[in-house]
Short mmCIF file of C-alpha atoms and ligand atoms in Angstrom, two decimals:
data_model
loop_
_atom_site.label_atom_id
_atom_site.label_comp_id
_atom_site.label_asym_id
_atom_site.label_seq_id
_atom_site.Cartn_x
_atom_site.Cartn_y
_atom_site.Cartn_z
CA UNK A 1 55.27 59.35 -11.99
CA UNK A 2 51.97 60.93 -13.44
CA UNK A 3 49.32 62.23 -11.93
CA UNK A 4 47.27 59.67 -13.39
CA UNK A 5 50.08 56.75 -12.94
CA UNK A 6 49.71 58.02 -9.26
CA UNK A 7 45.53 57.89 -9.19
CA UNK A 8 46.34 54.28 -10.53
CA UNK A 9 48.31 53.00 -7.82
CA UNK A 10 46.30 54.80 -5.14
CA UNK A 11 43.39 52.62 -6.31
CA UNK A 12 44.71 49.62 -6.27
CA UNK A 13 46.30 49.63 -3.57
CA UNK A 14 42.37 50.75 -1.56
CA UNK A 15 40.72 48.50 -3.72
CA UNK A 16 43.16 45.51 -2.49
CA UNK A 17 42.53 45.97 0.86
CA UNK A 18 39.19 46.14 0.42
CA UNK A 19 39.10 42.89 -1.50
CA UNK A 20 41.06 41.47 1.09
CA UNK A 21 38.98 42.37 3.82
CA UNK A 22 35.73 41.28 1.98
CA UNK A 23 33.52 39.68 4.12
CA UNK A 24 31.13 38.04 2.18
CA UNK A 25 30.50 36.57 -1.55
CA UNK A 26 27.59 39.51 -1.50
CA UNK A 27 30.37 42.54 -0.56
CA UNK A 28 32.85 41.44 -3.00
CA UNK A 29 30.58 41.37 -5.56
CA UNK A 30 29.87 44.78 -5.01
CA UNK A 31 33.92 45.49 -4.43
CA UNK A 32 33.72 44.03 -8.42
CA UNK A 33 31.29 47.05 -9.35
CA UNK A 34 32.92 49.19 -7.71
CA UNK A 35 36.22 48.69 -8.81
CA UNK A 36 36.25 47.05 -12.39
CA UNK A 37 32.20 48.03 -13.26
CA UNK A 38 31.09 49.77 -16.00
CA UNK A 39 31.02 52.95 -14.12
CA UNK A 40 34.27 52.58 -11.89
CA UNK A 41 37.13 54.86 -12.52
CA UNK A 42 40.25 52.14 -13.36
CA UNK A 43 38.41 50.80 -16.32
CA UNK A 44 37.38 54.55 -17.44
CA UNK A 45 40.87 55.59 -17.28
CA UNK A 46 42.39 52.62 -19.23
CA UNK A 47 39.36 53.54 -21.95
CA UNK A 48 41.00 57.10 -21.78
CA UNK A 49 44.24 56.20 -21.92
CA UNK A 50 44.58 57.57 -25.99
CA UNK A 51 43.52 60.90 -24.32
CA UNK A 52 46.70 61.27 -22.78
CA UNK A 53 50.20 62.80 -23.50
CA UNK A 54 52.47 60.25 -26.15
CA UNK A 55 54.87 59.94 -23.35
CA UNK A 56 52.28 59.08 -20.40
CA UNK A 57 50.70 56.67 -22.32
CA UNK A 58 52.78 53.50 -22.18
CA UNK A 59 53.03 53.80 -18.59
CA UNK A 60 49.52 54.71 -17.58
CA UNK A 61 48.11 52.20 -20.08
CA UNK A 62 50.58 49.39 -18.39
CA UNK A 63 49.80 50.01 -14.86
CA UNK A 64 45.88 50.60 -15.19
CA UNK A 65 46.14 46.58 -17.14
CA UNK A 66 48.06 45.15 -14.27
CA UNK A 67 46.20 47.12 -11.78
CA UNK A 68 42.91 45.34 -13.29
CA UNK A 69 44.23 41.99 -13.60
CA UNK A 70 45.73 42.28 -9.94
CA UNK A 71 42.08 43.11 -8.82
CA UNK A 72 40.67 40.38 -10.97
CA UNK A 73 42.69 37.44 -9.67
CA UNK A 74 42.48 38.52 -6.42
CA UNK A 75 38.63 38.97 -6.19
CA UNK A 76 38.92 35.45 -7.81
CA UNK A 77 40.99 34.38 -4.71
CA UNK A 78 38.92 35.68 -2.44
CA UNK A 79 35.80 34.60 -3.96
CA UNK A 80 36.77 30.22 -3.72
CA UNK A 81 37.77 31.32 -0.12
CA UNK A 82 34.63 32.85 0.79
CA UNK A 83 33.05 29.95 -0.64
CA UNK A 84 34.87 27.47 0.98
CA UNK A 85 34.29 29.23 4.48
CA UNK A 86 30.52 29.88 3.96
CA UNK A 87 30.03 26.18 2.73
CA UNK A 88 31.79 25.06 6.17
CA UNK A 89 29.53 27.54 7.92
CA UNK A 90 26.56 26.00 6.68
CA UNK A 91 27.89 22.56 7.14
CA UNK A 92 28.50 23.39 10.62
CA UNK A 93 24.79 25.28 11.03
CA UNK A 94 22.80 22.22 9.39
CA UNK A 95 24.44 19.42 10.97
CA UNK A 96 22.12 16.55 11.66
CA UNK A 97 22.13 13.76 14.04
CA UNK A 98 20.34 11.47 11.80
CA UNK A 99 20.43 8.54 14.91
CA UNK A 100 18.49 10.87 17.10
CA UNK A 101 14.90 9.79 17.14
CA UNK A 102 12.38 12.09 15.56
CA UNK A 103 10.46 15.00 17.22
CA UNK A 104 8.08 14.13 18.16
CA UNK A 105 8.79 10.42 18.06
CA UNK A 106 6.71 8.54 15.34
CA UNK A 107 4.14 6.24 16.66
CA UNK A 108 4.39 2.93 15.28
CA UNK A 109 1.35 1.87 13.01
CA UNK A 110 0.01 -1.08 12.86
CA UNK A 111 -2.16 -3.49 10.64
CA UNK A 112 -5.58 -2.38 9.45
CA UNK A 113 -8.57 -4.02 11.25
CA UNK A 114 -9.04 -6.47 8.29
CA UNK A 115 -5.64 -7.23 7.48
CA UNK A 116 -5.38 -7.97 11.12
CA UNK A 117 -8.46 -10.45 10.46
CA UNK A 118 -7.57 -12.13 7.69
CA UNK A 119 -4.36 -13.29 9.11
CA UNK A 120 -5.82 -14.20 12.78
CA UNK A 121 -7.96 -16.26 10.34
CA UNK A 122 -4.95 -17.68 8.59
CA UNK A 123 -3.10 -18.60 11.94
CA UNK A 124 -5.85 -20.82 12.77
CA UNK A 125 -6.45 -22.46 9.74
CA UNK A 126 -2.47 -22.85 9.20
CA UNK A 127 -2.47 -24.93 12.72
CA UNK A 128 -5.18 -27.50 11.37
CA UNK A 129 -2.75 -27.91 8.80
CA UNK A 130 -3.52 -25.79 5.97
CA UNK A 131 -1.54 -23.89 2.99
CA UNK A 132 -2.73 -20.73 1.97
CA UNK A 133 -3.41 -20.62 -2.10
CA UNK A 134 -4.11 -17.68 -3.92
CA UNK A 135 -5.85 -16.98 -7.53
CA UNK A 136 -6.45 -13.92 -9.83
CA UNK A 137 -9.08 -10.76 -9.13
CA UNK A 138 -9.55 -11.02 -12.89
CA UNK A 139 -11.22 -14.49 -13.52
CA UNK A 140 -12.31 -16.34 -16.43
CA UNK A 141 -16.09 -17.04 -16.39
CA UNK A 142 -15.14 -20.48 -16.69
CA UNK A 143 -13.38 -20.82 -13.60
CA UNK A 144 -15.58 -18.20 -11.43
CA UNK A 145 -19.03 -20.35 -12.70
CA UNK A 146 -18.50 -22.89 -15.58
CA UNK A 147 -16.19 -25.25 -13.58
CA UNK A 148 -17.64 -24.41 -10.00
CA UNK A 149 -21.03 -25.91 -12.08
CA UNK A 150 -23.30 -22.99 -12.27
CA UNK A 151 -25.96 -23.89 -15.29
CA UNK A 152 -25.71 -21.42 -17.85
CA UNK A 153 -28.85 -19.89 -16.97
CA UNK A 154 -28.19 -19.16 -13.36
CA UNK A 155 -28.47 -15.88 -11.82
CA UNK A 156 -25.51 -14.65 -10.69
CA UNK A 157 -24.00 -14.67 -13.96
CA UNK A 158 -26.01 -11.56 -14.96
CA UNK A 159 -24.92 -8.40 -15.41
CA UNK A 160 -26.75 -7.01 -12.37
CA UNK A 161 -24.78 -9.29 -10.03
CA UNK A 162 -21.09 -9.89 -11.36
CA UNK A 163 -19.04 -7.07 -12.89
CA UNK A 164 -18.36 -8.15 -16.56
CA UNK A 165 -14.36 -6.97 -17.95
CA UNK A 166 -15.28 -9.15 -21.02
CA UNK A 167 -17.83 -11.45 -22.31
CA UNK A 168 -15.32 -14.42 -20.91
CA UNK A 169 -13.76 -12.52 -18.30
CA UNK A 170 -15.25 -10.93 -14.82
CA UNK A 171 -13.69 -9.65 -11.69
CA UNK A 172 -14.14 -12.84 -9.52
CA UNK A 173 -17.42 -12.57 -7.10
CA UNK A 174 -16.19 -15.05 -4.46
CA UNK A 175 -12.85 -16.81 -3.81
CA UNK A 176 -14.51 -20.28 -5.10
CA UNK A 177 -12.84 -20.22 -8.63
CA UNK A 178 -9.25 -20.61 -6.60
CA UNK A 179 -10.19 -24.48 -5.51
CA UNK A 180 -10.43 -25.11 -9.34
CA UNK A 181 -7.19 -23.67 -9.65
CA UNK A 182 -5.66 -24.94 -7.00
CA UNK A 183 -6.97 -28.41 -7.84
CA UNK A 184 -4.86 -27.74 -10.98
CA UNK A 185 -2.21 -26.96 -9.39
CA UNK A 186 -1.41 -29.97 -7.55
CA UNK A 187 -2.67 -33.46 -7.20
CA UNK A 188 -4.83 -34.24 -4.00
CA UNK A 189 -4.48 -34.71 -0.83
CA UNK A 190 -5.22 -31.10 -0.60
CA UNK A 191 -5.86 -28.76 2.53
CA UNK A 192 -5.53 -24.95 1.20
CA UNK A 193 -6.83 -21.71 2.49
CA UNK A 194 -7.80 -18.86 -0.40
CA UNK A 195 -8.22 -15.11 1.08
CA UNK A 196 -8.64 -12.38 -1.42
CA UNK A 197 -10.64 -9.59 -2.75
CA UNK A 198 -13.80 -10.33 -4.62
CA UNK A 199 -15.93 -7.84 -6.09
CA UNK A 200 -19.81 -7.61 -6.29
CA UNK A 201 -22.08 -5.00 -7.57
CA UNK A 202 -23.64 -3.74 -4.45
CA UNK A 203 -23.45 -0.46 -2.16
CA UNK A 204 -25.21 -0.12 1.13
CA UNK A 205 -24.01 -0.33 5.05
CA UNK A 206 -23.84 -4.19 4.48
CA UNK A 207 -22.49 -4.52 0.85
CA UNK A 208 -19.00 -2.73 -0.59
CA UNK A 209 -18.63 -3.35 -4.79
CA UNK A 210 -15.21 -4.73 -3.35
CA UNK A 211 -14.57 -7.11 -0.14
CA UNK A 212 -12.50 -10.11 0.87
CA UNK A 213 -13.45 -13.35 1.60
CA UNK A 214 -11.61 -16.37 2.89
CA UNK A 215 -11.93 -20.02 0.83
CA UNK A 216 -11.17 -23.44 2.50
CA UNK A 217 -10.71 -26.46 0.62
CA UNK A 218 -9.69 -30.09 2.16
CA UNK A 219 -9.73 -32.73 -0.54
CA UNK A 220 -8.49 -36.67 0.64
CA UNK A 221 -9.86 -39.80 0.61
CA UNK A 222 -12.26 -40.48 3.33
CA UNK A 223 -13.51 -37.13 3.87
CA UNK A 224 -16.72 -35.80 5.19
CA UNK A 225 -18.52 -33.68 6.66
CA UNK A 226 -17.68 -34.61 10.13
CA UNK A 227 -14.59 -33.38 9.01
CA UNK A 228 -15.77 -30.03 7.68
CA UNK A 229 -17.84 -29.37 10.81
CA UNK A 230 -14.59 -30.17 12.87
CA UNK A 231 -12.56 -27.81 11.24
CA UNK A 232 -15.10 -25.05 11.59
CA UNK A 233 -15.57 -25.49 15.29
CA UNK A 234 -12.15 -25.37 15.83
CA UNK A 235 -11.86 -22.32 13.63
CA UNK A 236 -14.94 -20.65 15.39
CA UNK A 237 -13.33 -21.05 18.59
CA UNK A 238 -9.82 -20.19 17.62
CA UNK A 239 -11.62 -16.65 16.58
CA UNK A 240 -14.79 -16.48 18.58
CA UNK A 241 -13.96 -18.05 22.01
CA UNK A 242 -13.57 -21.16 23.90
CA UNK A 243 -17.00 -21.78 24.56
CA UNK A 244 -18.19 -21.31 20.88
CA UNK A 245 -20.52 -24.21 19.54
CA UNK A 246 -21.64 -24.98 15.73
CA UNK A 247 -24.79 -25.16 13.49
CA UNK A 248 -25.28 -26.75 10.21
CA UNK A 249 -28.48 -25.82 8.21
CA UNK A 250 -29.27 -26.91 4.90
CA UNK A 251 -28.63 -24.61 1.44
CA UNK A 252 -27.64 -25.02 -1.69
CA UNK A 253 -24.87 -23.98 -3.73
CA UNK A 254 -24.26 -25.07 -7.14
CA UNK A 255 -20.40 -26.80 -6.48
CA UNK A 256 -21.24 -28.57 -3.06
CA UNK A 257 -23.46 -31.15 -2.46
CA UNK A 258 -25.10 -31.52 0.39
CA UNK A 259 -24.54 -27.44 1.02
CA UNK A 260 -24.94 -25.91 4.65
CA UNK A 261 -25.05 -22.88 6.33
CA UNK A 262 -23.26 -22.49 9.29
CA UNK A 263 -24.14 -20.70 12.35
CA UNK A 264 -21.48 -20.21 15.39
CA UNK A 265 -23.17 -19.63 19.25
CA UNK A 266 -23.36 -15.96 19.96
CA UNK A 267 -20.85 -15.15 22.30
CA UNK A 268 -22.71 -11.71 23.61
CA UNK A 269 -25.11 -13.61 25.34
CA UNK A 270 -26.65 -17.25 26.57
CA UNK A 271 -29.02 -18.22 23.43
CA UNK A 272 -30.31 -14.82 22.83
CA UNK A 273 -30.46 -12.80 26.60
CA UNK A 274 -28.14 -11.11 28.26
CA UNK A 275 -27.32 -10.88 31.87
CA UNK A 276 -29.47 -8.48 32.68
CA UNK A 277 -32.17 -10.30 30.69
CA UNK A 278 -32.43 -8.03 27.37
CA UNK A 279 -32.74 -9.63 23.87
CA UNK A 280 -29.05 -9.71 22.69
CA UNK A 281 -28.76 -7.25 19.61
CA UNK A 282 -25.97 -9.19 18.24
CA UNK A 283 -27.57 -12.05 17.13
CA UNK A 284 -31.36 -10.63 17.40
CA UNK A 285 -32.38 -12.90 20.27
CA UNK A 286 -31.61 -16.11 18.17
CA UNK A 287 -28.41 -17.30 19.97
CA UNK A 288 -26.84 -18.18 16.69
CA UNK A 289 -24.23 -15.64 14.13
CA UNK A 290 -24.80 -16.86 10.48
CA UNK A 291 -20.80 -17.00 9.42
CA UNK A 292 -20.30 -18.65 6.37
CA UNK A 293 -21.56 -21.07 3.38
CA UNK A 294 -20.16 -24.88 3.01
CA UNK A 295 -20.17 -28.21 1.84
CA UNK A 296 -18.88 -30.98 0.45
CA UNK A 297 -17.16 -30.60 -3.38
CA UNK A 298 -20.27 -31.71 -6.06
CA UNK A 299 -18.84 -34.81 -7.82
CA UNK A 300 -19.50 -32.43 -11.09
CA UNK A 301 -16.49 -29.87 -10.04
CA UNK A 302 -14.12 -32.75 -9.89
CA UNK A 303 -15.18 -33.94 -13.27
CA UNK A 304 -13.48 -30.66 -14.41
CA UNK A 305 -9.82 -31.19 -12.55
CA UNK A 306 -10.29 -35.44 -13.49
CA UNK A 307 -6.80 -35.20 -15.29
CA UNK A 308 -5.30 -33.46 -11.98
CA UNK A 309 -5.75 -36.36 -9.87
CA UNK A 310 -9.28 -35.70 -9.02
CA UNK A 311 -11.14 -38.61 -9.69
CA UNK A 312 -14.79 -38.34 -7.65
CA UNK A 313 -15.01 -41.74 -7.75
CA UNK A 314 -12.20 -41.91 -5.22
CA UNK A 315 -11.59 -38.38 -3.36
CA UNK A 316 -14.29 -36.51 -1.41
CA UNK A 317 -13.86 -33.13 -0.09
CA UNK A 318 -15.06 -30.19 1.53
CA UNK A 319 -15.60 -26.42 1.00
CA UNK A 320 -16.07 -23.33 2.92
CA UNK A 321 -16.13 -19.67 1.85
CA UNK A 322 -16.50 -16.66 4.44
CA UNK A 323 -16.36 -12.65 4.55
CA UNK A 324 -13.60 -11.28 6.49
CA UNK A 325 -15.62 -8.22 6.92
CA UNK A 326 -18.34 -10.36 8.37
CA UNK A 327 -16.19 -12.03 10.87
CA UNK A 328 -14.86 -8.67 11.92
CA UNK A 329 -17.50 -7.22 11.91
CA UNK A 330 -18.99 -9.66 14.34
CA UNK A 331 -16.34 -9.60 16.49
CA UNK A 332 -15.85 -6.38 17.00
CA UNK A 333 -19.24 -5.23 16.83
CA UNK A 334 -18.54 -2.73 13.68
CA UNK A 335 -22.46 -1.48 12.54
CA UNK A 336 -21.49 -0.01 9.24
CA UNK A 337 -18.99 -2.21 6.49
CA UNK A 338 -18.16 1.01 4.93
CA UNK A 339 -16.57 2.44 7.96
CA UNK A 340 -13.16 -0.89 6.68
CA UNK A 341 -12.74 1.43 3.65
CA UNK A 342 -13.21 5.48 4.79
CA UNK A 343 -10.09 4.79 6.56
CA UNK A 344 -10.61 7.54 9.04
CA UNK A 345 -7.83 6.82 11.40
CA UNK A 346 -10.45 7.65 14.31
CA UNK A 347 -12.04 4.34 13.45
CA UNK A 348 -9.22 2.87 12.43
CA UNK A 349 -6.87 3.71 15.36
CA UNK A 350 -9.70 2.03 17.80
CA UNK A 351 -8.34 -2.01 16.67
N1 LIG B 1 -18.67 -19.01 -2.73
C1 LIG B 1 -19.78 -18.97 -1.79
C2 LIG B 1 -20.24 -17.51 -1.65
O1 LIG B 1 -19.54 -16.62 -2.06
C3 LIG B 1 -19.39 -19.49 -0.43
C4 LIG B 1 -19.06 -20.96 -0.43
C5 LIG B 1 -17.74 -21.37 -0.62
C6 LIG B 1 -20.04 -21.89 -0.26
C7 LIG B 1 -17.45 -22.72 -0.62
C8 LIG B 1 -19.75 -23.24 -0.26
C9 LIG B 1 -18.45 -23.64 -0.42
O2 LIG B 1 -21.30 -17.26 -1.15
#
């Protein structure tokens, strides 16, 4: 054998063991360079081979190619089992108990204060008996005024007071324009509930351009407003307290008629002082919390729904509308409406 033939097999056989022994993907990619680079010394002497003596040739050339393709497949070997071992390595290192609980354990959240409202609302009004209804943020003008009997002229259709999308179309100011669909919806005898957002262009610690408020509608023969004052002391005590009394006081809205305001008895104090004989601050000495606007469905809203099975000559009804940020706000003695929407988890975490 030739000096050369001799280098040849000396290599291989170092460079096998080596590849053998790699262990990592890293170190036998540098056994590649090493052995079978650019640089390395098999692949220079194959290039050289045409150097050598006409009789050392065939052999040399021969055993330099097998010596490479030797190394080749068995870096190639080596390689899919250092793969397979360092993938079970990091299988093994990462394994995760997905049923353990998490660390730290999450708490578990929990409604926000007017969510948590608006349904406490909902309970009651669902034990009397009503269905909860629900309409469209983006309202016609003709159901959010024309049909709830607004003249044309009256103020709250302008600009400064309702927030136009389209000369016919407005994001709804109150929940009102869902009795009118509602109506249409289904024939009477009708008891619904309405809760949604409205939206109003005002900003300040008691106005938000977007709040909810909560609709009631009870249309039947034989209703009135016994009935309507009924329902709302049962509702004021189902969300005030036991002791809670009622108080109706004349006002007008276009689609009822006669229209009341209705007060509930404070329940921070006995008609204005506290025990220790201070003005209450709640409801400034006056005993009475203003909660909502009501009254009995004007003859001229029904004249709109006639063909639904709402003929005033024979159904009466009744109507109230309320903020859910007012009632929580009472209840829970919250100063600021602006603090519901911040959602600063240190105010909200407190309900
Ligand atoms: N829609 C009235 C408001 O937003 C409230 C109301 C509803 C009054 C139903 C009477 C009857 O102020």
């Amino acid at each position: 054998m030739s000096a050369t033939a001799e280098r040849i097999a000396a290599l291989r056989a170092e460079a096998e063991d080596a590849i053998a022994d790699a262990p990592s993907t890293a170190q036998l990619e540098q056994l590649r360079v090493t052995y079978l680079g650019r640089k390395a010394e098999l692949p220079n002497l194959l290039r050289e081979v045409s150097q050598l003596p006409a009789e050392e040739r065939a052999q040399v050339g021969r055993a330099a190619n097998e010596a490479r393709q030797a190394l080749e497949r068995l870096i190639e070997r080596r390689a899919r089992e250092l793969d397979a071992s360092e993938l079970q390595e990091r299988l093994e290192a990462d394994r995760v108990d997905v049923t353990l609980p998490g660390a730290p354990p999450q708490p578990v959240g929990h409604h926000h204060l007017l969510s948590a409202t608006r349904r406490e609302m909902e309970d009651v009004f669902l034990g009397l008996g009503f269905s909860i209804a629900e309409g469209p943020e983006i309202e016609r003008v003709y159901y959010n005024f024309d049909a709830l009997n607004h003249d044309p002229t009256h103020p709250a259709r302008a600009r400064t007071d309702t927030f136009y999308v389209s000369e016919e179309v407005v994001l709804r100011t109150h929940t009102s324009p869902v009795q009118i669909r509602a109506m249409e919806a289904a024939p009477p005898p009708l008891y619904a509930i309405m809760p949604g957002r409205v939206y109003r262009p005002d900003s300040d610690a008691t106005h938000t351009p977007q709040f909810h408020q909560l609709e009631g509608l009870a249309v039947d023969e034989d209703v009135t407003l016994a009935d309507l004052k009924g329902t709302l002391l049962a509702f004021a005590r189902g969300i005030f307290g036991e002791g809670r009394e009622v108080l109706m006081r004349p006002h007008y809205f276009p689609f009822t008629e006669p229209s009341v305001e209705v007060d509930v008895s404070c329940f921070a104090c006995a008609r204005g002082t506290r025990p220790d004989g201070s003005r209450c601050s709640l409801c400034k000495g006056s005993g009475w919390l203003e909660v909502l606007g009501a009254g009995m469905v004007h003859p001229n809203v029904f004249s709109h729904v006639r063909e639904h099975g709402y003929d005033p000559e024979r159904v009466q009804g009744f109507a109230f509308g309320m903020g859910i940020e007012r009632i929580a706000m009472l209840k829970h003695g919250i100063p600021d409406l602006r603090l519901f929407f911040d959602n600063d988890v240190r105010f909200l975490e407190q309900f």
